XYZ file of C-alpha atoms in Angstrom:
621
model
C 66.901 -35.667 213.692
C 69.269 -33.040 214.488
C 70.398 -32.659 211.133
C 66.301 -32.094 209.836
C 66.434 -29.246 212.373
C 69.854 -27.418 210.871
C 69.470 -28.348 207.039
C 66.583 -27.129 205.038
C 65.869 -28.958 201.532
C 67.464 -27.043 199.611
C 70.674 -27.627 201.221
C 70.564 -23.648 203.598
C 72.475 -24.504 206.684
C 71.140 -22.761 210.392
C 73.717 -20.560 210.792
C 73.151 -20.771 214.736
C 74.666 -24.760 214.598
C 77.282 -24.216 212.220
C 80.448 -25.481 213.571
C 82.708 -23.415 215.331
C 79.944 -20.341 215.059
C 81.280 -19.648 219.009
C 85.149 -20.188 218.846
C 86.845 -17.493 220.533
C 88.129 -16.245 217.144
C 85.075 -15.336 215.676
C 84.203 -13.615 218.690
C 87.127 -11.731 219.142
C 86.698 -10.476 215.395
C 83.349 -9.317 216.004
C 84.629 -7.393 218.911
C 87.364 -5.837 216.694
C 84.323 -4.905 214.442
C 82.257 -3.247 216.921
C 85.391 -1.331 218.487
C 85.769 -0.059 214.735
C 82.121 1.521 214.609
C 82.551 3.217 217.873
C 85.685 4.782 216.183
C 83.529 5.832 213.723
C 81.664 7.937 215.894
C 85.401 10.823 215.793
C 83.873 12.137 212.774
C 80.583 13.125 213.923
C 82.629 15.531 216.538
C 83.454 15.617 220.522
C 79.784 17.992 220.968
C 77.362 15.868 218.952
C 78.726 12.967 220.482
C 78.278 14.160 223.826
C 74.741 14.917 223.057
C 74.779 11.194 222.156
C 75.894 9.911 225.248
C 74.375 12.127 227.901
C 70.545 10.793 227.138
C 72.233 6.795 226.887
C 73.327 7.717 230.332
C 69.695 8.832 231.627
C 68.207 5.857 230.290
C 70.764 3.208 231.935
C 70.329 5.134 235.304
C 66.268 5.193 234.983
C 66.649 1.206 234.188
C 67.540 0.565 237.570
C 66.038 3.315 239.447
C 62.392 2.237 237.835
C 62.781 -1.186 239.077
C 63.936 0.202 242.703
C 61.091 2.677 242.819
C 58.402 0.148 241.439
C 59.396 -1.857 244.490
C 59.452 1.013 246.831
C 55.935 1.877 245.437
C 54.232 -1.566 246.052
C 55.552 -1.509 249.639
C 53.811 1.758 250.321
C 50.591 0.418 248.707
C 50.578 -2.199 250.732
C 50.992 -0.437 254.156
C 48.913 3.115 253.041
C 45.876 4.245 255.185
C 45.622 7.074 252.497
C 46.400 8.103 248.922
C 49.084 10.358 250.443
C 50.965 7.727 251.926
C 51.560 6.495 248.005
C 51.797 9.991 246.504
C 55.301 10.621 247.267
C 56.689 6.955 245.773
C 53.945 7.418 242.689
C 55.435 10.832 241.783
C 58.841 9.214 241.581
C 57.749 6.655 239.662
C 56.476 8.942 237.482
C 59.159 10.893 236.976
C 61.554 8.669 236.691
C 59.340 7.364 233.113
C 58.717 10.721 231.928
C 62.625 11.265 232.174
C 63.463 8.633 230.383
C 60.702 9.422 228.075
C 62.499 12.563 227.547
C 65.973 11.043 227.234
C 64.929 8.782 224.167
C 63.253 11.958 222.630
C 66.410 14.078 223.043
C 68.827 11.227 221.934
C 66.422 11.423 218.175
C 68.097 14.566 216.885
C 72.074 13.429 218.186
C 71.345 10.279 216.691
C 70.668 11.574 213.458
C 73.284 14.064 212.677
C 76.318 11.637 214.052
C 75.094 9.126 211.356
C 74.883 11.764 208.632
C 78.624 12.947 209.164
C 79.898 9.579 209.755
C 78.381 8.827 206.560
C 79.614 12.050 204.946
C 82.933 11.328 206.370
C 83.213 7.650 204.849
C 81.751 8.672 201.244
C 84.991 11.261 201.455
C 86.888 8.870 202.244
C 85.882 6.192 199.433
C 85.846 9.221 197.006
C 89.447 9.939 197.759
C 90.283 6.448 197.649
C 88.343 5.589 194.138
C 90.437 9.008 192.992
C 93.758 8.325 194.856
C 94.999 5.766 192.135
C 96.271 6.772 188.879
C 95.199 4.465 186.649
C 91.896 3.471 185.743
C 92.167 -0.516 186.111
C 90.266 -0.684 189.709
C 87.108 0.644 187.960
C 86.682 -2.204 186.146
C 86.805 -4.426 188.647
C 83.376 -5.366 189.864
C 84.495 -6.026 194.004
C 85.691 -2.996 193.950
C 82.583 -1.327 192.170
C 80.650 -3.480 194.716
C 82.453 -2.339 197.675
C 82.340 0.989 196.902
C 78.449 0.997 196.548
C 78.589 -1.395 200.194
C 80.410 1.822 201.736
C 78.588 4.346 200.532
C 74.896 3.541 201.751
C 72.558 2.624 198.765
C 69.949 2.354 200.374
C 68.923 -0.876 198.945
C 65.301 -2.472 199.691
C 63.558 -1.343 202.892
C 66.846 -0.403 205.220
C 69.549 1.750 204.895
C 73.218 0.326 204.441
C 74.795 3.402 206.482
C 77.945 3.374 208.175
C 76.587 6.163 210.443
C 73.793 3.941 211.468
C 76.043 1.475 212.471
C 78.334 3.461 214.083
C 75.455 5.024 216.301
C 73.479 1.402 216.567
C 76.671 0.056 218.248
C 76.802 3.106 221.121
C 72.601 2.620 221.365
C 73.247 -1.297 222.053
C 76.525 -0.711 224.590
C 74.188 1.466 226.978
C 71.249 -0.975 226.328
C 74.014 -3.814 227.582
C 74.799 -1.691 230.477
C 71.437 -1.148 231.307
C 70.712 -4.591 231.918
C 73.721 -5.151 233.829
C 72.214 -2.547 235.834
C 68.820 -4.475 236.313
C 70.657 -7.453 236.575
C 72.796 -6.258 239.971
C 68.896 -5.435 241.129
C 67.963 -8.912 240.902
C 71.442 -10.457 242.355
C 70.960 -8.378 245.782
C 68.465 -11.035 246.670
C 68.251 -13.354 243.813
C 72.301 -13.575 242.226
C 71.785 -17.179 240.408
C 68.368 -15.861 239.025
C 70.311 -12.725 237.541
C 72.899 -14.564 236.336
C 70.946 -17.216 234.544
C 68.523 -14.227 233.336
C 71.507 -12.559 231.855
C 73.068 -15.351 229.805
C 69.764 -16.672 228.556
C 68.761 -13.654 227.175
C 72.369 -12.812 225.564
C 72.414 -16.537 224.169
C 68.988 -15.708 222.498
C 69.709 -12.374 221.532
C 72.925 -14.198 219.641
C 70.849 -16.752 217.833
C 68.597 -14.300 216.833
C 71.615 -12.082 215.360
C 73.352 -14.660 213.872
C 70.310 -15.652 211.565
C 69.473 -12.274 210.803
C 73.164 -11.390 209.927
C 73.366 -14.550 207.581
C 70.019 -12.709 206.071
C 72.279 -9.873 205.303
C 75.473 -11.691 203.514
C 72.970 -13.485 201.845
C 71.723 -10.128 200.012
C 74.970 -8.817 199.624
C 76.261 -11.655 197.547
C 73.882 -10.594 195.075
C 74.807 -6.937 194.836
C 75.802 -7.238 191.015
C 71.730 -7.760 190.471
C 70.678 -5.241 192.469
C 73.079 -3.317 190.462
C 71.307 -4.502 186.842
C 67.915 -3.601 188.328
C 69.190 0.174 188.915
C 70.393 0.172 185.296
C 66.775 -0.904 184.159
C 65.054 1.420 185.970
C 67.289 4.336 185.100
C 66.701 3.648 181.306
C 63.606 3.844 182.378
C 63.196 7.030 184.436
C 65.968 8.987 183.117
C 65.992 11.965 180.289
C 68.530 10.809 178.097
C 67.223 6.929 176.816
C 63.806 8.429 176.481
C 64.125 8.920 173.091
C 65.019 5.295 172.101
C 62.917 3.445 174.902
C 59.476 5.698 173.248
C 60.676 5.320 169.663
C 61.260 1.699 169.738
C 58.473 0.686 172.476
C 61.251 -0.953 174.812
C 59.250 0.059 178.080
C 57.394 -3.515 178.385
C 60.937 -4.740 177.730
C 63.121 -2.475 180.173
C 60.023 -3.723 182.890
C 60.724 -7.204 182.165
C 64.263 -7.037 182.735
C 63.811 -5.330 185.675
C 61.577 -7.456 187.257
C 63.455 -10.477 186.711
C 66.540 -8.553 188.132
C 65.089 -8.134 191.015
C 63.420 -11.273 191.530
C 66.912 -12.756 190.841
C 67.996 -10.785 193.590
C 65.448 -10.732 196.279
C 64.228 -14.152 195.536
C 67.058 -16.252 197.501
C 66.574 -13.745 200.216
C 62.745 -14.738 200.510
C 63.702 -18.311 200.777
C 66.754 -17.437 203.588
C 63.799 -15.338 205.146
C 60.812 -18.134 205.324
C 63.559 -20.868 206.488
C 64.834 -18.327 209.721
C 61.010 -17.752 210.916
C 60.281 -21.659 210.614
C 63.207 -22.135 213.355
C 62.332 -19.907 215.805
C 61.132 -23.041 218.363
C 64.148 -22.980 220.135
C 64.249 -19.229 220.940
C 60.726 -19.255 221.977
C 61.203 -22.137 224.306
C 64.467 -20.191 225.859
C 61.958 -17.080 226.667
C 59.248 -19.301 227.560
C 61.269 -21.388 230.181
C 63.197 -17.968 231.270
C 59.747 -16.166 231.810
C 58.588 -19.276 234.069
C 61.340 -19.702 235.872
C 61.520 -16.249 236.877
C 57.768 -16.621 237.997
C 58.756 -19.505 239.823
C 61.234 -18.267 241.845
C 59.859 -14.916 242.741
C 56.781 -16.329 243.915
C 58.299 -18.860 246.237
C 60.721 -16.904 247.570
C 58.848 -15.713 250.300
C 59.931 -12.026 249.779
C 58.080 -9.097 250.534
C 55.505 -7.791 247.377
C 57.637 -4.815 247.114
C 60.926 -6.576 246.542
C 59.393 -9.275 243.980
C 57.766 -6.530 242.386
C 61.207 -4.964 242.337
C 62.527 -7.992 241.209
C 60.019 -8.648 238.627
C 60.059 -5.305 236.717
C 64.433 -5.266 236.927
C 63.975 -8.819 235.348
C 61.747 -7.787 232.096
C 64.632 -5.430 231.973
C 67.089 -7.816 231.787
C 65.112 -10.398 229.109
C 64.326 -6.701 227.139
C 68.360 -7.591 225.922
C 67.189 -10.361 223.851
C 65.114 -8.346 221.730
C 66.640 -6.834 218.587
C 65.823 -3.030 218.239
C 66.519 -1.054 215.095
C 69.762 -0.409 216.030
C 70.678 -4.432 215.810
C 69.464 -4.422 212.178
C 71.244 -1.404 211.698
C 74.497 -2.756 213.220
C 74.518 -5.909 211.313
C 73.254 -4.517 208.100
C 76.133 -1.563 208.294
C 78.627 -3.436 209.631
C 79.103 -4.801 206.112
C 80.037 -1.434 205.341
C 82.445 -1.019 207.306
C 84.358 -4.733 205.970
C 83.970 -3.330 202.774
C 85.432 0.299 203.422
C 88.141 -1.715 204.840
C 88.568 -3.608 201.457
C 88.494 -0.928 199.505
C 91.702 0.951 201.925
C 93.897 -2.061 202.339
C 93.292 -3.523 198.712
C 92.944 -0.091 196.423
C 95.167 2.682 198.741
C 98.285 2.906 196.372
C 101.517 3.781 198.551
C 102.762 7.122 198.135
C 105.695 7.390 195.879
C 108.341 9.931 195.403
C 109.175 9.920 191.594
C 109.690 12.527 189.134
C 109.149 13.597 185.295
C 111.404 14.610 183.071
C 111.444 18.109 183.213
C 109.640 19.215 179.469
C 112.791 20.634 177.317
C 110.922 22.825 175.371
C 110.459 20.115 172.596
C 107.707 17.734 173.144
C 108.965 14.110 174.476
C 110.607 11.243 172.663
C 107.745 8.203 173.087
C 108.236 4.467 172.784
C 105.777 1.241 173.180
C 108.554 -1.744 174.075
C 106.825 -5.127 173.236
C 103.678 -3.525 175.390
C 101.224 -6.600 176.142
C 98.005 -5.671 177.697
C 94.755 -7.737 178.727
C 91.540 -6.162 180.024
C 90.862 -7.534 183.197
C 88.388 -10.694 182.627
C 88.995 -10.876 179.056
C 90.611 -14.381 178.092
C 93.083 -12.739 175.260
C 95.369 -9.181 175.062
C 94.277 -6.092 173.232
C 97.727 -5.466 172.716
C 100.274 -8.189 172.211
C 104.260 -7.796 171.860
C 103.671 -3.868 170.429
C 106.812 -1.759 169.630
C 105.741 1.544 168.560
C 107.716 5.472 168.246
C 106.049 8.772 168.372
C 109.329 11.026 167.336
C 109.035 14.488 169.131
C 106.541 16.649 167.017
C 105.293 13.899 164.521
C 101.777 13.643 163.248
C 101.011 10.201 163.973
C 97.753 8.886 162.641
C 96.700 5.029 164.118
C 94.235 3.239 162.306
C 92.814 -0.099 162.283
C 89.268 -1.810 162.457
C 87.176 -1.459 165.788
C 88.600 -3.462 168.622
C 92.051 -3.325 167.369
C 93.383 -1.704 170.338
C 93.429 2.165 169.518
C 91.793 3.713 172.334
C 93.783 1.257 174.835
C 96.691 2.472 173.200
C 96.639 5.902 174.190
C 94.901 5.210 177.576
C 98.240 3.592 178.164
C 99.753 6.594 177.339
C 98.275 8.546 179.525
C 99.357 5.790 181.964
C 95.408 5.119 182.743
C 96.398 1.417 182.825
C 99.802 -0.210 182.908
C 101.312 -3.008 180.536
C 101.082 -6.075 181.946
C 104.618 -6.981 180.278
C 106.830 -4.680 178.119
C 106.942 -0.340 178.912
C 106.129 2.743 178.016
C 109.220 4.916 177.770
C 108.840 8.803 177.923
C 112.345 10.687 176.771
C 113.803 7.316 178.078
C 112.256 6.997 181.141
C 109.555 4.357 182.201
C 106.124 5.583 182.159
C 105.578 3.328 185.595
C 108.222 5.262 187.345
C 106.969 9.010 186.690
C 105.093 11.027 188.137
C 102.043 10.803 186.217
C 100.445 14.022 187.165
C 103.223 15.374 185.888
C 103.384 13.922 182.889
C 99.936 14.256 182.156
C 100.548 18.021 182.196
C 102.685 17.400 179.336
C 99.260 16.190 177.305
C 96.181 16.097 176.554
C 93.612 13.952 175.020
C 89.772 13.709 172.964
C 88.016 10.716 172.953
C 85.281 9.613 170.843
C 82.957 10.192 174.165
C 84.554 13.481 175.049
C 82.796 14.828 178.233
C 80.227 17.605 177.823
C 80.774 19.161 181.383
C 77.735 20.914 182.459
C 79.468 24.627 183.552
C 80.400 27.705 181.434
C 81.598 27.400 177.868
C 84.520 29.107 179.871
C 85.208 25.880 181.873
C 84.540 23.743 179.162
C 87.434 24.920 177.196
C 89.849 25.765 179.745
C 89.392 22.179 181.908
C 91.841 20.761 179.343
C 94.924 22.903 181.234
C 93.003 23.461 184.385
C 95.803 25.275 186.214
C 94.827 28.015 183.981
C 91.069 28.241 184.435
C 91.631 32.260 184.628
C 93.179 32.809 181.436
C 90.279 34.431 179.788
C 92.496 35.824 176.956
C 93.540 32.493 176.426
C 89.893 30.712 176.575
C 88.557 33.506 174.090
C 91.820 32.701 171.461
C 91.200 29.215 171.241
C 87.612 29.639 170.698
C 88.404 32.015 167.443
C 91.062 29.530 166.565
C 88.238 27.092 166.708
C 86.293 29.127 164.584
C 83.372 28.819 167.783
C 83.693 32.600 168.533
C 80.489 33.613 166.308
C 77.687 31.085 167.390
C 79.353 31.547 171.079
C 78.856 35.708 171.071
C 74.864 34.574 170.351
C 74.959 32.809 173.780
C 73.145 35.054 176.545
C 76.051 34.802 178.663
C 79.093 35.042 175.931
C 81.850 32.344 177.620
C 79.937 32.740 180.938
C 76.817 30.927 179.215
C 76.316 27.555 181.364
C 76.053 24.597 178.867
C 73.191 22.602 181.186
C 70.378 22.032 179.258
C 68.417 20.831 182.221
C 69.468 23.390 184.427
C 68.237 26.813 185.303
C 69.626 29.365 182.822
C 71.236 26.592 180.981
C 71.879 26.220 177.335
C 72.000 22.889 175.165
C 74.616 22.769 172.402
C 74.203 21.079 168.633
C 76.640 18.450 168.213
C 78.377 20.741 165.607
C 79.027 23.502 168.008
C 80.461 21.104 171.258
C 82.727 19.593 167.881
C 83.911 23.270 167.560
C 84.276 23.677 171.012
C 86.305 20.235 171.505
C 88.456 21.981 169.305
C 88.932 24.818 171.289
C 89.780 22.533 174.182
C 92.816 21.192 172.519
C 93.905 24.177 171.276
C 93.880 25.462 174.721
C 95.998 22.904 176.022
C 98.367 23.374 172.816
C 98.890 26.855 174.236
C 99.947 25.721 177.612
C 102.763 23.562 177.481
C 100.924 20.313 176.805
C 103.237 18.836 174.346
C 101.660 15.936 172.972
C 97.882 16.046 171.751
C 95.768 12.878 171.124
C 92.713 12.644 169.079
C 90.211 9.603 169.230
C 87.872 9.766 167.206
C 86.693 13.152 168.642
C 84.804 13.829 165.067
C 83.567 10.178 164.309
C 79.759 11.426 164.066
C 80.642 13.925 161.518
C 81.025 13.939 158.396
C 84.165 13.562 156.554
C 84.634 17.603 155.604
C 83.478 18.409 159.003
C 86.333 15.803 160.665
C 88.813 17.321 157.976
C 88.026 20.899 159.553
C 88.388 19.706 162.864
C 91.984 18.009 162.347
C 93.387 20.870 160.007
C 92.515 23.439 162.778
C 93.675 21.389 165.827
C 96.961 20.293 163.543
C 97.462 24.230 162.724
C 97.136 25.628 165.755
C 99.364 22.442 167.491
C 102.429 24.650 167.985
C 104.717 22.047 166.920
C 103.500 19.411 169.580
C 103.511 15.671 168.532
C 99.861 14.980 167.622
C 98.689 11.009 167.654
C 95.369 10.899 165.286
C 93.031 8.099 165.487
C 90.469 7.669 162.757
C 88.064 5.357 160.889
C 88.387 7.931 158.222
C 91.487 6.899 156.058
C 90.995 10.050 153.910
C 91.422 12.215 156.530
C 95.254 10.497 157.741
C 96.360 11.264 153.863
C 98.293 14.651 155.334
C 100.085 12.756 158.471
C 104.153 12.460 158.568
C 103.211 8.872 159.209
C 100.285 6.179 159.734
C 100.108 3.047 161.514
C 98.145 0.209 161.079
C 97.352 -1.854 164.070
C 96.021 -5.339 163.209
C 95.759 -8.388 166.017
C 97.509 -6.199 168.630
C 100.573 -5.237 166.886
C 101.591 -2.648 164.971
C 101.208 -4.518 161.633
C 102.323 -1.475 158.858
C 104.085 2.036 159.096
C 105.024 4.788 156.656
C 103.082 7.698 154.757
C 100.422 7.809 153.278
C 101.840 7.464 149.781
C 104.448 4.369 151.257
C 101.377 1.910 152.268
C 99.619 2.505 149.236
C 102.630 1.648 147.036
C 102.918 -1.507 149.330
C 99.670 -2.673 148.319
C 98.869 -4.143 152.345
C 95.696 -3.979 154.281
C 95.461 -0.240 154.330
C 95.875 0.079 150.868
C 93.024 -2.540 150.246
C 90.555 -0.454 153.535
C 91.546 3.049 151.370
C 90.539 2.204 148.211
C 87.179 0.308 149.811
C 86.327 3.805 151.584
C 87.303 5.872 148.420
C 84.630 3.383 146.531
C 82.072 3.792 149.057
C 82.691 7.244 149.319
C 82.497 8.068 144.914
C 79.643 5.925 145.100
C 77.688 8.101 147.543
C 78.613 11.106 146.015
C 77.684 9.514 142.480
């Protein structure tokens, strides 16, 4: 029988029975968690939370004093020959509420802007910590993605997942403890087992309650990845940019669907969880029940005077009032996952601090060398890169090539030192990548992707964010733009360089592809001119065709400076000029030479040119 009462039939366990729910450990963890929230509460500052506490402190104090004055008031009702001889105890009575009336009003606004800048303060915090490594490897992992969502208050569903909430929940529920300690010493001046039972029984209940309710919460969080799908659903669907394709191709019934049945596949277990807690609710009733009665019970045959029963009685509602879970419980329990998660994301994703250096730049851009470099996406069952051994000599034109997936793009991002091998190095004049100072050496170079950001500020900005240490050099900004051959269709613009490129903002300006190609170009040619000695080029141009991609890499390789330049392109044509291609097949590096070299050896690039030349006569034919 007692296992009918604690299993449900699809296998959900009470969480109130669960075996060692109540060992000392779990208790003293909880504690540790609840200590952490009131820390919390340092960011919100010393004056707002004094404003916090001040009104907590009125309404533990009019706790008690109601229940004394209640009393005092029934003993002068029953001895009064006239309304006066009540007035003076009714007044009090009356005060005493509209105080604490007051108190709970005040306590609104305090309330509210603690939470905000404890919330403020711990998105800072994850936004330093998400920045703070330097790689790129803990963004694709999906804990931390999910913690870092957990920390920073989504909003999810009908509640708020707010740190700040929490924090300020926990103070609420310390004072509301207090307070019925208060009412509780009331009770024991006359009645000291009746308080003490009152006290426990309603703690006991209150901690059945919270446990379910808690277990409520994991059980949503568990299932943050689909909460996650439905957002990218309905932001296909609300948002500017897949507008286009979701009209043009009638996806909107489709987008819906998948939507739907993301949420369902989230919120579903949840409803289940949800029906299961209210159908076990028997014992919690029958703890009130019996607490109410016995309380009855014993007040009424005491034998007291009305005035200290009623005393009694009003100090003891007081007391069973702790059993009840307020907002503040809900916003405890539902924050305090929050605050595990924040503490995830510090001990797991804080790199230490490291004192390394760079080799100082010599004037001459660097020696580089891939040493059997391995590398495996995290999740993926094989390596992108396996065993590679590669050399960029100091001022070579390197082009890479290969088909899609081969590895390119991972190539340079571990260049950049965006991820790390996971056997082999990186060397950089001689010296391992992992033990430089990668800021450092990313000042030495630059990079375009295929995706190159379109950063919604000035043209200005645009071009100088590839050497941002120089964001003032307007001579600079404006030479690299006529280098770019940008500087006509950029004059046009109402603002000249000062023109914000926001199409959806006020005073903004949207750009043709064409023109943010020219000023891509600018971008690198900025950097050229500012020490960054080695300039990398994915696919930047891949939407363009092959004359426009041609201009793009004979300006950028002109105006270079002698830096080493690593190409990547699907165009083989446009690699024919390079002091050297590669060809990287299966995760190696699988041929190497010129242009003129590969095609003599008859290999797999020589087979992929002459298949693009084909293509190419034929369209022109």
């Amino acid at each position: 029988m007692a296992n009918e009462n604690t299993m449900a039939p699809d296998g959900l366990v009470d969480p109130r029975f669960v075996l060692g729910a109540f060992r000392p450990s779990a208790l003293r963890e909880m504690a540790a968690e609840r200590v952490k929230l009131l820390r919390l509460l340092r960011h919100a500052g010393g004056g707002t939370v004094a404003a916090l506490v001040a009104p907590q402190a009125v309404s533990v104090a009019t706790t008690a004093l109601s229940a004394v004055s209640t009393g005092w008031l029934v003993g002068a009702v029953g001895s009064a020959h006239r309304f006066t001889d009540v007035l003076g105890p009714l007044l009090v009575l009356v005060g005493i509420v509209l105080i604490d009336r007051m108190a709970q009003v005040v306590l609104a606004l305090p309330s509210a802007v603690a939470a905000r800048r404890v919330d403020g303060a711990v998105r800072s915090m994850v936004r330093e910590i998400a920045l703070a490594p330097e790689g790129i490897g803990h963004l694709d992992d999906a804990e931390f993605r999910d913690d870092v969502e957990r920390a920073c208050d989504l909003g999810l569903g009908w509640r708020t997942r707010s740190p700040g909430n929490a924090a300020v929940g926990q103070l609420t529920l310390l004072f509301q403890v207090v307070a019925g300690l208060a009412a509780a010493a009331v009770i024991a001046v006359h009645f000291p087992l009746l308080a003490a039972g009152l006290l426990v029984l309603s703690l006991l209940m209150r901690m059945l309650t919270r446990r379910q309710w808690m277990w409520m919460s994991a059980m949503s969080d568990v299932r943050m990845s689909e909460h996650r799908k439905a957002q990218y659903f309905a932001g296909l669907l609300g948002e500017a940019a897949p507008a286009k394709d979701v009209r043009l191709f009638g996806l909107a019934d489709w987008l819906l669907t998948r939507f739907r049945d993301a949420q369902l596949t989230a919120h579903r277990p949840l409803w289940e969880v949800r029906t299961f807690v209210l159908r076990r609710q028997g014992l919690t009733f029958t703890i009130a029940a019996a607490s109410a009665a016995v309380t009855l019970i014993v007040l009424g045959a005491s034998g007291q005077s009305p005035a200290t029963v009623a005393r009694c009685m009003v100090a003891a509602w007081a007391v069973m009032g702790l059993s009840w879970l307020g907002q503040e419980a809900f916003d405890i329990d539902y924050g305090v996952a929050t605050v595990r998660a924040l503490d995830r994301v510090t001990s797991r994703h804080l790199p230490p601090a490291r004192d390394s250096g760079c080799p100082a730049s010599t004037g001459r851009p660097p020696h580089v060398r891939f040493e059997n470099v391995t590398f495996t996406y995290r999740g993926a069952d094989r390596p992108v890169l396996d065993d590679l051994s590669l050399e960029v000599s100091p001022g070579e034109t390197l082009a890479v090539v290969g088909i899609n997936g081969a590895g390119k793009t991972t190539l340079m991002k571990l260049l950049a030192g965006l991820y790390h091998p996971d056997s082999g190095r990186i060397t950089i004049d001689g010296a391992d990548l992992r033990e430089l100072d990668l800021q450092a050496w990313r000042a030495r170079m630059t990079a375009l992707f295929q995706d190159f950001v379109h950063y919604g500020t000035t043209v200005a900005d645009n071009v100088a964010f590839s050497a941002p240490e120089h964001l003032s050099d307007v001579a600079g900004i404006n030479a690299a733009i006529a280098a770019a051959g940008a500087e006509q269709f950029i004059a046009e613009l109402p603002d000249g360089i000062d023109t914000a490129l926001w199409h959806g903002g006020e005073h903004g300006v949207g750009l043709s592809g064409g023109q943010w190609q020219k000023l891509a170009i600018a971008r690198a040619l900025f950097a050229a001119a500012h020490a960054r000695d080695v300039l990398v080029l994915d696919e930047p141009t891949a939407h363009l065709d092959v004359e426009a991609e041609q201009e793009f890499n004979d300006r950028v390789t002109a105006g270079a400076g002698g830096a080493s330049i690593v190409l990547i392109s699907h165009r083989l044509s446009n690699v024919r000029g390079t002091d050297r291609i590669v060809v990287l097949d299966g995760g190696r590096i699988t041929e190497s030479g010129t242009h003129e070299q590969l095609m003599d050896a008859d290999g797999g690039y020589a087979a992929l040119f002459r298949l693009q030349a084909a293509r190419f006569a034929k369209a022109e034919a």
